[in-house]
CSV table of C-alpha atoms in Angstrom, one decimal:
chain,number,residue,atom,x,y,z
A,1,UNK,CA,-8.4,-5.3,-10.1
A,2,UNK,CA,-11.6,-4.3,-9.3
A,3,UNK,CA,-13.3,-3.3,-6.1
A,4,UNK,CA,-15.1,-5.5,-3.8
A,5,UNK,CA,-19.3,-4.9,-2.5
A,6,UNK,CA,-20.6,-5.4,0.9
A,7,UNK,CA,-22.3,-8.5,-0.5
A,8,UNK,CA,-18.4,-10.4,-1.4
A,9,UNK,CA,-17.2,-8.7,2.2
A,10,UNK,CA,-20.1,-10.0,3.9
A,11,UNK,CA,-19.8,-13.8,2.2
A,12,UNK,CA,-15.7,-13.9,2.7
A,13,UNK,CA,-16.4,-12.8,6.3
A,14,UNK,CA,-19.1,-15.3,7.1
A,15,UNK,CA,-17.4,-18.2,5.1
A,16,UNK,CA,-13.3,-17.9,5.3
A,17,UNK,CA,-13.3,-15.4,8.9
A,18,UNK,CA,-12.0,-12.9,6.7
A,19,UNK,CA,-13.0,-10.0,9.1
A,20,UNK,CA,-13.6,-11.0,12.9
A,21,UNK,CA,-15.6,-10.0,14.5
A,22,UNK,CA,-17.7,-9.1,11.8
A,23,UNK,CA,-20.7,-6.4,12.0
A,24,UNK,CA,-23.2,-6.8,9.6
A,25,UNK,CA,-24.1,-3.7,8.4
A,26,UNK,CA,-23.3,0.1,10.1
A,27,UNK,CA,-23.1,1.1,13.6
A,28,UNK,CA,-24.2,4.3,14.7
A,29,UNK,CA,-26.0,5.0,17.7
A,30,UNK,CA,-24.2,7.8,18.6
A,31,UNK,CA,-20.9,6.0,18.1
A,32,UNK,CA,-18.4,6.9,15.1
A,33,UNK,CA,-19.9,4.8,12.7
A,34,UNK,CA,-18.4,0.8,12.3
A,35,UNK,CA,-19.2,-2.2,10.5
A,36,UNK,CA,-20.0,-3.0,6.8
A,37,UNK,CA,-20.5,0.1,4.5
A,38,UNK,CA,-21.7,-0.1,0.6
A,39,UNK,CA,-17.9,-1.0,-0.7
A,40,UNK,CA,-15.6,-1.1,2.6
A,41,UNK,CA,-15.7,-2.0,6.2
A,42,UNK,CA,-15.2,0.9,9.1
A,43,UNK,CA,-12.7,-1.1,11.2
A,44,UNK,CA,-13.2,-0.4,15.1
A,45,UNK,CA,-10.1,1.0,17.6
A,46,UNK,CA,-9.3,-1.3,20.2
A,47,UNK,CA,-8.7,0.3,24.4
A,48,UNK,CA,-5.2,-0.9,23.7
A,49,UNK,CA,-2.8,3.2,23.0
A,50,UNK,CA,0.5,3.5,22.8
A,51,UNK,CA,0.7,7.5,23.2
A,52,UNK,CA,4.3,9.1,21.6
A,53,UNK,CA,6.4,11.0,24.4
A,54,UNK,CA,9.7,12.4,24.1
A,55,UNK,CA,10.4,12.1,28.1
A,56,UNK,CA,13.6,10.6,27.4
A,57,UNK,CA,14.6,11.9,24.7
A,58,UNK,CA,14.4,9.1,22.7
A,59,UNK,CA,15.6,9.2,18.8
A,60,UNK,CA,13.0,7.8,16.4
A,61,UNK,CA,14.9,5.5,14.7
A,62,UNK,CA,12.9,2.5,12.6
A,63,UNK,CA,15.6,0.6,12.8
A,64,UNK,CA,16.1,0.2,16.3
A,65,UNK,CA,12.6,1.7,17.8
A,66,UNK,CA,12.9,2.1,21.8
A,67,UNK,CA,9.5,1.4,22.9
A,68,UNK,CA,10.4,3.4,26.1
A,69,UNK,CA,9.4,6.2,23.3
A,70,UNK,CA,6.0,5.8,24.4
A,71,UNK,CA,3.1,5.5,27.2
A,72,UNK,CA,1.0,2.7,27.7
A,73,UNK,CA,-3.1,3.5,28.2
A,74,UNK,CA,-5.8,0.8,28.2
A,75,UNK,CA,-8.8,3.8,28.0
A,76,UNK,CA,-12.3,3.9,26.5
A,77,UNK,CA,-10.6,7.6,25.5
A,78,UNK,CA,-7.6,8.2,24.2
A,79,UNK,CA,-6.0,11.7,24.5
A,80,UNK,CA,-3.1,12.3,22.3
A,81,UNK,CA,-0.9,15.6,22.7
A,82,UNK,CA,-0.5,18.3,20.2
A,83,UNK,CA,1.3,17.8,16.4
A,84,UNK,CA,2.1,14.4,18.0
A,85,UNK,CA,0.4,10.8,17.2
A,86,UNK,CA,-0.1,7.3,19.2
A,87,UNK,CA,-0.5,4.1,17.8
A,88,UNK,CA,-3.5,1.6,18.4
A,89,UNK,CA,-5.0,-1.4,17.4
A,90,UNK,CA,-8.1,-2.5,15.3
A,91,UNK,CA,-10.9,-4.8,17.5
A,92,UNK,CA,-10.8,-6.7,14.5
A,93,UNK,CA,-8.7,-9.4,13.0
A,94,UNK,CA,-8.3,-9.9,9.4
A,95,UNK,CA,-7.5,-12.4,6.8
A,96,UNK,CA,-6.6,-11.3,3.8
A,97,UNK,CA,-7.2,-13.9,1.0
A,98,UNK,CA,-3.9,-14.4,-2.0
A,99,UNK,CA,-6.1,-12.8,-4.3
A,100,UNK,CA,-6.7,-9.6,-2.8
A,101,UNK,CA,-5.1,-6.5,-1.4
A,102,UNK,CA,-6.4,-4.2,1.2
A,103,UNK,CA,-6.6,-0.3,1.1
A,104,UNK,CA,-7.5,2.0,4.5
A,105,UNK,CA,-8.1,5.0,4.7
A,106,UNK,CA,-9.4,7.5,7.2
A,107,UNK,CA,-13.0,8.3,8.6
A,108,UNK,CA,-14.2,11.4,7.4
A,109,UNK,CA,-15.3,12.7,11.0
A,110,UNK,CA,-11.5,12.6,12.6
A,111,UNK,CA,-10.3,13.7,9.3
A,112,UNK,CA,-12.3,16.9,9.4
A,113,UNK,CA,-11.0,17.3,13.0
A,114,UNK,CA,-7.4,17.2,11.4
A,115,UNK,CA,-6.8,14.0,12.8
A,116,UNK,CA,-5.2,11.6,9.9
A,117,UNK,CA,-5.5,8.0,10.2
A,118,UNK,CA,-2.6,5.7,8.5
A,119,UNK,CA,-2.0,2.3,7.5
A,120,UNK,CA,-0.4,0.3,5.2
A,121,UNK,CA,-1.9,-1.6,2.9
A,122,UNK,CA,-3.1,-5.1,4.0
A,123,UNK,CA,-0.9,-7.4,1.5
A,124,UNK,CA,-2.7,-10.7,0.0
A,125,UNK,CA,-2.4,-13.5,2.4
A,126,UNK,CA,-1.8,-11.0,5.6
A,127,UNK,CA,-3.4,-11.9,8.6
A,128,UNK,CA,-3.6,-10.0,12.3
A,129,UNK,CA,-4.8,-7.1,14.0
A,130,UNK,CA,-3.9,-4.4,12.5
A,131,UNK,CA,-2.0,-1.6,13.6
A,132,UNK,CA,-3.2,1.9,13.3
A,133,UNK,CA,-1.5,5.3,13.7
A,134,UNK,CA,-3.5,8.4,14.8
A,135,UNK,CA,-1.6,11.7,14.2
A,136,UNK,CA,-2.8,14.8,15.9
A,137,UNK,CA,-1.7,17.6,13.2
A,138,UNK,CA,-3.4,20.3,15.7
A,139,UNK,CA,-2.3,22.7,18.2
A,140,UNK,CA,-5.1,21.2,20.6
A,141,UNK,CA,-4.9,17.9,22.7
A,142,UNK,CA,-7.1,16.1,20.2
A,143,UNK,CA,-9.9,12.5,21.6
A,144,UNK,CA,-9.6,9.7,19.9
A,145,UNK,CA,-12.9,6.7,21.2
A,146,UNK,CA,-12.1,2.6,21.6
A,147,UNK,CA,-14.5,1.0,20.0
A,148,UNK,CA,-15.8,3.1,17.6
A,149,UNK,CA,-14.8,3.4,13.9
A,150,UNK,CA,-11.2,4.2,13.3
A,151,UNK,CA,-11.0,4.0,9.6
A,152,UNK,CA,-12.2,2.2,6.3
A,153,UNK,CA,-10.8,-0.8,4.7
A,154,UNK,CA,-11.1,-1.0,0.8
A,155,UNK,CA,-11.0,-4.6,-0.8
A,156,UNK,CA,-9.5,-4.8,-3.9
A,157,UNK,CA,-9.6,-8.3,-6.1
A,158,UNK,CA,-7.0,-9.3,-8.1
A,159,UNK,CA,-7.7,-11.2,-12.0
A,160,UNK,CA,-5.6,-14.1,-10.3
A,161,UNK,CA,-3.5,-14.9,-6.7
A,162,UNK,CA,-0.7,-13.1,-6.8
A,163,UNK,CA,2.6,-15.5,-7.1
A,164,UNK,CA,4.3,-14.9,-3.5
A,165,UNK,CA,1.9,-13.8,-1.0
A,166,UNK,CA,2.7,-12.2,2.5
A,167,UNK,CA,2.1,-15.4,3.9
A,168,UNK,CA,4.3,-17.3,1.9
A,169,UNK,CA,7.4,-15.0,2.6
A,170,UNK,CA,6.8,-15.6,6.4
A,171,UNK,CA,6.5,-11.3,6.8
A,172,UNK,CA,7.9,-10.1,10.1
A,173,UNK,CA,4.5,-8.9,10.7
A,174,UNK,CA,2.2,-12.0,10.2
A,175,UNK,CA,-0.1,-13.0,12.7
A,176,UNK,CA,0.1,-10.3,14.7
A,177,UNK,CA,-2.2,-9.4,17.5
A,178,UNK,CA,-2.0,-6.5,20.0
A,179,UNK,CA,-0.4,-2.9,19.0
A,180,UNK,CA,2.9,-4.1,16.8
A,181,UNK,CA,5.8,-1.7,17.3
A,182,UNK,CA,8.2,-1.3,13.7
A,183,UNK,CA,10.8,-4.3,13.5
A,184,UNK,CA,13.4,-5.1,11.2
């Protein structure tokens, strides 16, 4: 495997959609930075929060989630509570192609402000928004800003397709668009 640059990113994006919308280059302005970096792409947060609460009491349970375990928030700010988290969605859609598998990890700025951002890796042939989880490992109500960059996507590429790709298994998960609760 070997990683990908900005210049195969930037052809997969504007040939095969791979990444869309798709930002040329990095965003600033202010802003936490987005777009297309040297060897990645900073992925954007959409206004779409789902914010944890235990108001019912709710057990988290992967196998049978109860979405009444959180709040709804379409915000340009999102304010999640203390040693808590709430899920969210990237303003991008991706298409992974067979060949390649997707890393993410965290930007640096929320990091530093002990604010961890997780995903899973994108399989090979995976398409969708992708769901992102912001946990708030602080004592303090910590900000989280739609549309700004949420995290970086790493694109690794395979010697060959892989033999039985996301897409071909028909993953519970495929196309999704929107924040995605767990399912079984």
């Amino acid at each position: 495997m070997s990683i990908m640059s900005d210049k195969w990113i930037r052809k997969m994006s504007q040939e095969q959609d791979m990444i869309e919308p798709f930002i040329d280059g990095q965003v600033r302005d202010g802003n936490i930075s987005y777009g297309l970096s040297s060897y990645g792409y900073d992925a954007r947060v959409a206004p779409e929060f789902k914010i944890f609460t235990n108001v019912d009491s709710a057990i988290v349970d992967p196998k049978n989630f109860s979405p009444k375990s959180f709040v709804d928030r379409d915000t340009d700010e999102c304010v999640i509570p203390p040693n808590s988290f709430a899920l969210a969605r990237t303003v991008e859609y991706f298409r992974v192609p067979k060949d390649v598998l997707v890393i993410c990890l965290g930007k640096s700025t929320y990091a530093r402000c002990g604010i961890i951002v997780n995903v899973t890796p994108l399989e090979p042939g995976w398409e969708g928004h992708v769901t992102l989880e912001f946990s708030n490992t602080t004592p303090l109500p910590a900000r989280i800003y739609a549309n700004e960059g949420a995290c970086q996507f790493l694109f690794l590429q395979g010697n060959e397709p892989c033999e039985t790709a996301y897409s071909d298994r028909a993953g519970k998960y495929q196309g999704q668009r929107g924040v995605t609760l767990p399912k079984l």
